[in-house]
Amino acid sequence: MDSMTPSGINRRALLSTLAMAPALSSLLRAIPATAQTRATDVPLPSWNEGSAKQAILDFVRTTTDQSSQSYVRPEERVATFDQDGTLWVEQPMYSQLVYCLDRVPAVVAKRPDLRNVEPFKTVLSGNREAMAKLSMKDLEKILAATLTGMTVEDFNAEAMKWLETARHPRWQRPYTDLTYQPMREVLDFLRANGYRTYIVTGGGQDFVRIYSQRIYGIPPEQVVGSAGATKFGYGKDGKPLLTKEPRLLLNDNNAGKPEGIHLMIGSRPNAAFGNSTGDREMLEWTDAGAGTRLSMLVLHDDAAREYAYGPASGLPDTKVGTFTSALYGEARKEGWPVISMKNDWKRIFAFE
Amino acid sequence: MDSMTPSGINRRALLSTLAMAPALSSLLRAIPATAQTRATDVPLPSWNEGSAKQAILDFVRTTTDQSSQSYVRPEERVATFDQDGTLWVEQPMYSQLVYCLDRVPAVVAKRPDLRNVEPFKTVLSGNREAMAKLSMKDLEKILAATLTGMTVEDFNAEAMKWLETARHPRWQRPYTDLTYQPMREVLDFLRANGYRTYIVTGGGQDFVRIYSQRIYGIPPEQVVGSAGATKFGYGKDGKPLLTKEPRLLLNDNNAGKPEGIHLMIGSRPNAAFGNSTGDREMLEWTDAGAGTRLSMLVLHDDAAREYAYGPASGLPDTKVGTFTSALYGEARKEGWPVISMKNDWKRIFAFE
């Protein structure tokens, strides 16, 4: 996939082709500098030297070196990434939940019977304190009302429009600006070394697929997430339609992550990245495979540049991104490198 | 994916890189002949000239020509293929069903309580006439007993072993030899033009994924099929396990095909190939997209070289691969080219 982009493949492919064509090899120096310079030539530039960066470099070296016992054939190279809190900001609230709450007025405008019914009444009140107290069951009602009942195209158009206008409350920037630059470099580095990079998110698969290509270079088919059923049918004009249904096919959290990986990818990842207890089973499943494996955790310990939360950072637990002390203990026991945002990352965002 | 293979990308990438490097462009003629010769240089060599072949050539030309109004960007190029009867032989019985029947003795050996219970008793009797009369419900019991209850690795190992030893009753060859050479050329031709090729099969996803890379060059993650749930857990040694469960997540037939495509691929195919009523909704969904689309049907009308079956071939309907007169009528009405195995294909199999 990524090799389709001109900057992605040409130099590497050219080099290997030249190696097969001795008559041309002496002309290597004549290639313009632009064709030789790639972001991945110096991998992970936003990372400080340290054990986390070294673990990534070592993993890629040993799994792509044909003389290594841990060599992995290109067609078998798979790396999976949790999204919220691993590839972009998840505090103070998952962006998709913000989307669903923002959609409530439009839904109620079409269905006035919901105006005085909970939990819609509370959301319409705008009372943030009351909204923060909504139960899981309340949230499920809001998700069902705002994420289902429309065609897949209508959903895509609505969510896309929201993404263009919504702003994160702290940085006043689009959510899509709030990806972690060091993790984008990990995606680039793995892809430059033949890995297919997947998002494996507890969030909605359809929601993440809207922007994954644009912000991570990850196409829709490489996004595995919590997924609802769709229903095939025909519109009034006889044209086929796919409508989003309020029936969950895959809850892509905890045990659902390895189950979703089997369903959607069909092979065990060689590397996996997460940041919370919801990623634990994916990291375990990855780590238990034969050969060299890499399971890593992002620790949010940088209140100044991003956030610090969860017991592993020495702070109380939060509703989102629970990095418990038990998970931290497992990481130490299993030898999963933990990434300290504060110490391992030179910068957090591309706009800094 | 396919661009990872040396023969897949090098020449094309070299050409585009050379175009950017004027100092090298005059040396194009110096490339050794081997680097210039590719199977796809003369596309579809096993096809006779005719409207079916022309439809494929025209589709690829208009969707990959940047000056065309129907141009499709590389990252959006998706083509889907039914498997049984479209990419390989489905008569006289789906290969996976043969696998399940062949597995019954091993299952009964481990679970003697099933020996005198139907439908296992009938299968053990070896009475082919009685087996042909088994109901759908009986078959489901056999599928559940032979395809679930084991780890995903154990299933893969068992199915792989069977594939190596099983022989098709007519040709006395492994089932994996019985792929249609002309369709493999369509897969190659589309991939050489930037299309990702997917199998979208009513058969079991896990079963097809075992051999798809080897026989079609299609990796596991590009196989969408009927899929059961798995359950994540831990073995006695504490190691994580994924166990196949008798719970259907996706029945990838009829309406399930576009629904499965949305779940697993997340975008509408530009081209789709099928051969039976089970593919109808996939062809409709593909055809209804904007721009140039290609929906095609393989007609089994060659009893001498393969099989002739179904009303559209002038013969009575069969249990597998139902190409009804109604589907034939829809193809004519919608302008879906129908591929006549007898007239459009120079040869059927690679071994001929």
XYZ file of C-alpha atoms in Angstrom, chain A residues 34-327:
294
model
C 15.697 14.716 -3.451
C 15.319 11.114 -4.469
C 17.847 10.035 -1.865
C 16.488 11.978 1.101
C 13.690 10.315 3.003
C 12.282 10.907 6.460
C 13.102 7.323 7.313
C 16.792 7.607 6.469
C 17.374 8.648 10.081
C 14.689 6.674 11.875
C 12.731 8.031 14.836
C 14.141 11.610 14.830
C 11.706 12.788 17.535
C 12.893 10.112 19.970
C 15.563 10.585 22.605
C 18.234 7.909 22.817
C 17.211 5.288 25.348
C 15.915 1.784 25.853
C 12.494 2.451 24.249
C 13.956 3.783 20.986
C 16.586 1.051 21.029
C 13.927 -1.668 21.436
C 12.194 -0.495 18.248
C 15.440 -0.256 16.278
C 16.577 -3.687 17.489
C 13.236 -5.292 16.669
C 13.247 -3.993 13.099
C 16.880 -4.886 12.552
C 16.582 -8.501 13.714
C 13.265 -9.222 11.986
C 14.318 -7.795 8.598
C 17.888 -9.129 8.464
C 17.827 -12.254 6.301
C 20.792 -13.720 8.172
C 19.015 -13.360 11.524
C 17.324 -16.314 13.199
C 14.398 -13.970 13.896
C 13.946 -12.991 10.242
C 10.306 -12.467 9.264
C 9.292 -12.727 5.618
C 7.849 -9.454 4.229
C 4.379 -10.948 3.650
C 4.194 -11.900 7.342
C 5.184 -8.515 8.816
C 2.291 -7.070 10.787
C 2.297 -4.376 13.481
C -0.792 -3.241 15.387
C -1.418 0.043 17.172
C -4.102 1.040 19.610
C -5.278 4.538 18.697
C -6.653 6.593 21.611
C -3.751 7.432 23.918
C -1.264 5.501 21.772
C -1.339 7.372 18.456
C -3.220 10.513 19.530
C -4.624 12.347 22.539
C -7.467 10.639 24.410
C -7.975 13.176 27.227
C -10.150 14.670 28.510
C -12.642 12.562 26.486
C -12.438 10.149 23.525
C -12.985 12.223 20.377
C -15.679 9.871 19.130
C -17.683 10.369 22.317
C -17.408 14.133 21.810
C -18.733 13.570 18.275
C -21.710 11.582 19.549
C -22.591 14.218 22.159
C -22.244 16.983 19.541
C -24.598 15.062 17.222
C -27.433 14.841 19.761
C -29.125 18.171 18.822
C -29.288 17.131 15.142
C -30.707 13.727 16.069
C -33.339 15.276 18.356
C -34.298 17.773 15.638
C -35.251 14.786 13.480
C -36.766 12.839 16.381
C -38.512 15.368 18.703
C -39.849 12.479 20.829
C -36.349 12.211 22.336
C -36.189 15.849 23.524
C -37.500 15.210 27.040
C -36.172 11.671 27.362
C -32.968 10.791 29.232
C -30.106 10.742 28.513
C -30.816 13.099 25.597
C -32.359 15.726 27.881
C -29.172 15.951 29.943
C -26.979 16.240 26.846
C -29.201 19.009 25.430
C -28.971 20.900 28.753
C -25.259 21.391 28.141
C -24.617 20.770 31.858
C -21.110 19.260 31.695
C -21.189 18.071 35.292
C -24.400 16.129 34.727
C -23.066 14.773 31.417
C -19.928 13.464 33.135
C -22.175 11.385 35.393
C -24.005 9.567 32.563
C -23.919 5.799 32.986
C -22.522 3.283 30.497
C -26.101 2.397 29.570
C -26.896 6.070 28.909
C -23.818 6.375 26.715
C -24.845 3.280 24.762
C -28.202 4.913 24.014
C -26.424 8.024 22.755
C -24.037 5.961 20.632
C -26.910 3.981 19.103
C -28.880 7.144 18.285
C -25.945 9.005 16.733
C -23.986 6.219 15.043
C -26.712 3.998 13.576
C -29.843 4.243 11.463
C -28.184 6.038 8.556
C -26.448 4.768 5.403
C -22.694 4.279 5.602
C -22.219 7.190 3.175
C -24.344 9.572 5.267
C -22.420 8.626 8.390
C -19.095 9.230 6.644
C -20.226 12.654 5.411
C -21.502 13.738 8.845
C -18.430 12.580 10.742
C -16.107 14.142 8.171
C -17.866 17.506 8.520
C -17.549 17.358 12.311
C -13.837 16.544 12.138
C -13.246 19.655 10.027
C -14.891 22.006 12.521
C -14.435 20.428 15.981
C -11.573 21.706 18.140
C -9.832 20.118 21.128
C -10.596 22.213 24.261
C -6.942 22.554 25.345
C -5.087 23.194 22.099
C -7.976 24.673 20.110
C -6.900 22.596 17.136
C -8.638 19.899 15.083
C -8.401 16.491 16.766
C -6.551 15.254 13.704
C -3.652 17.606 14.582
C -3.197 15.861 17.919
C -1.369 12.762 16.733
C 1.926 11.922 18.439
C 4.794 12.757 16.100
C 7.101 10.078 17.601
C 4.478 7.378 16.988
C 3.932 8.542 13.415
C 7.645 8.046 12.970
C 7.290 4.482 14.287
C 4.540 3.864 11.691
C 6.764 5.278 8.923
C 9.805 3.329 10.072
C 7.946 0.024 10.242
C 6.329 0.569 6.827
C 9.671 1.520 5.280
C 10.822 -1.896 6.511
C 7.996 -3.837 4.929
C 5.567 -3.935 7.867
C 1.852 -3.469 7.341
C 0.675 -1.129 10.086
C -2.806 -1.642 11.529
C -4.878 0.373 13.948
C -6.635 -1.896 16.457
C -8.906 0.419 18.397
C -11.657 0.093 20.975
C -13.216 3.058 19.166
C -15.634 2.752 16.277
C -14.089 1.205 13.197
C -16.148 3.316 10.786
C -15.253 6.530 12.623
C -11.493 5.966 12.564
C -11.516 4.809 8.940
C -12.663 8.254 7.836
C -9.353 9.923 8.654
C -6.828 7.090 9.077
C -5.489 7.347 5.520
C -5.078 11.103 5.728
C -3.454 11.388 9.145
C -1.572 8.092 9.511
C -1.295 6.787 5.939
C -3.360 3.779 7.083
C -6.103 2.748 4.619
C -9.620 1.823 5.836
C -9.010 -1.911 5.481
C -6.126 -1.674 7.950
C -8.339 -0.268 10.699
C -9.808 -2.859 13.088
C -12.196 -1.432 15.645
C -15.419 -1.916 17.487
C -17.849 -2.629 14.690
C -21.586 -2.655 14.329
C -23.508 -4.671 11.794
C -24.807 -3.144 8.582
C -27.914 -4.189 6.684
C -28.022 -4.463 2.909
C -31.233 -3.312 1.277
C -32.676 -1.180 -1.498
C -33.745 2.485 -1.472
C -36.967 3.865 -2.975
C -35.127 4.276 -6.277
C -34.178 0.582 -6.209
C -30.526 1.373 -5.557
C -28.655 -0.846 -3.065
C -27.993 0.669 0.355
C -25.975 -0.328 3.413
C -27.510 0.938 6.645
C -25.716 1.039 10.008
C -27.507 -1.137 12.571
C -27.513 -0.941 16.386
C -26.072 -4.456 16.719
C -22.497 -4.909 17.883
C -20.433 -7.459 15.931
C -17.089 -6.815 17.590
C -16.281 -5.088 20.892
C -12.657 -4.432 20.082
C -11.413 -4.001 23.639
C -9.505 -6.375 25.929
C -10.041 -9.966 24.696
C -11.851 -8.424 21.712
C -8.531 -7.096 20.385
C -6.857 -10.461 19.656
C -10.261 -11.779 18.530
C -10.650 -8.797 16.185
C -7.100 -9.235 14.914
C -7.859 -12.852 14.020
C -11.112 -11.867 12.329
C -9.772 -8.953 10.322
C -6.067 -9.675 9.810
C -5.845 -13.431 10.233
C -2.306 -13.590 11.569
C -0.567 -12.807 14.846
C 1.160 -9.414 14.945
C 4.934 -9.277 15.278
C 4.691 -5.982 17.159
C 1.922 -4.266 19.115
C 1.640 -0.890 20.798
C -0.887 0.159 23.439
C -1.324 2.371 26.467
C -4.017 0.890 28.688
C -5.573 -2.210 30.208
C -7.779 -2.472 27.105
C -4.621 -3.341 25.137
C -3.343 -5.980 27.564
C -4.632 -9.059 25.708
C -3.344 -7.749 22.353
C 0.120 -7.277 23.852
C 0.012 -10.737 25.456
C -1.148 -12.382 22.222
C 1.591 -10.651 20.247
C 4.281 -11.437 22.776
C 3.362 -15.145 22.946
C 4.157 -15.746 19.270
C 7.291 -17.561 18.136
C 10.468 -15.657 17.318
C 11.211 -12.039 18.155
C 8.149 -10.040 19.187
C 7.717 -6.495 20.423
C 4.962 -5.393 22.830
C 5.198 -1.793 24.013
C 3.212 0.556 26.230
C 2.972 4.357 26.124
C 2.988 5.903 29.600
C 1.307 9.293 29.960
C 3.633 11.011 32.422
C 3.976 14.445 30.863
C 1.424 16.876 32.298
C 3.279 19.872 30.903
C 3.297 18.848 27.236
C 0.301 16.436 27.212
C -1.270 14.719 30.256
C -0.191 12.606 33.221
C -2.715 10.033 34.386
C -3.229 6.561 35.774
C -1.562 4.767 38.713
C 1.533 3.903 36.669
C 2.275 7.630 36.402
C 1.822 7.954 40.155
C -1.567 9.623 39.699
C -5.119 8.440 40.398
C -6.942 6.410 37.782
C -9.162 8.087 35.175
C -12.128 6.953 33.127
C -10.125 6.874 29.916
C -6.825 5.117 29.229
C -6.402 3.093 32.407
C -2.716 2.227 32.816
C -2.942 0.380 36.128
C -0.104 -0.634 38.396
C -0.970 -4.267 37.578
C -0.388 -3.612 33.868
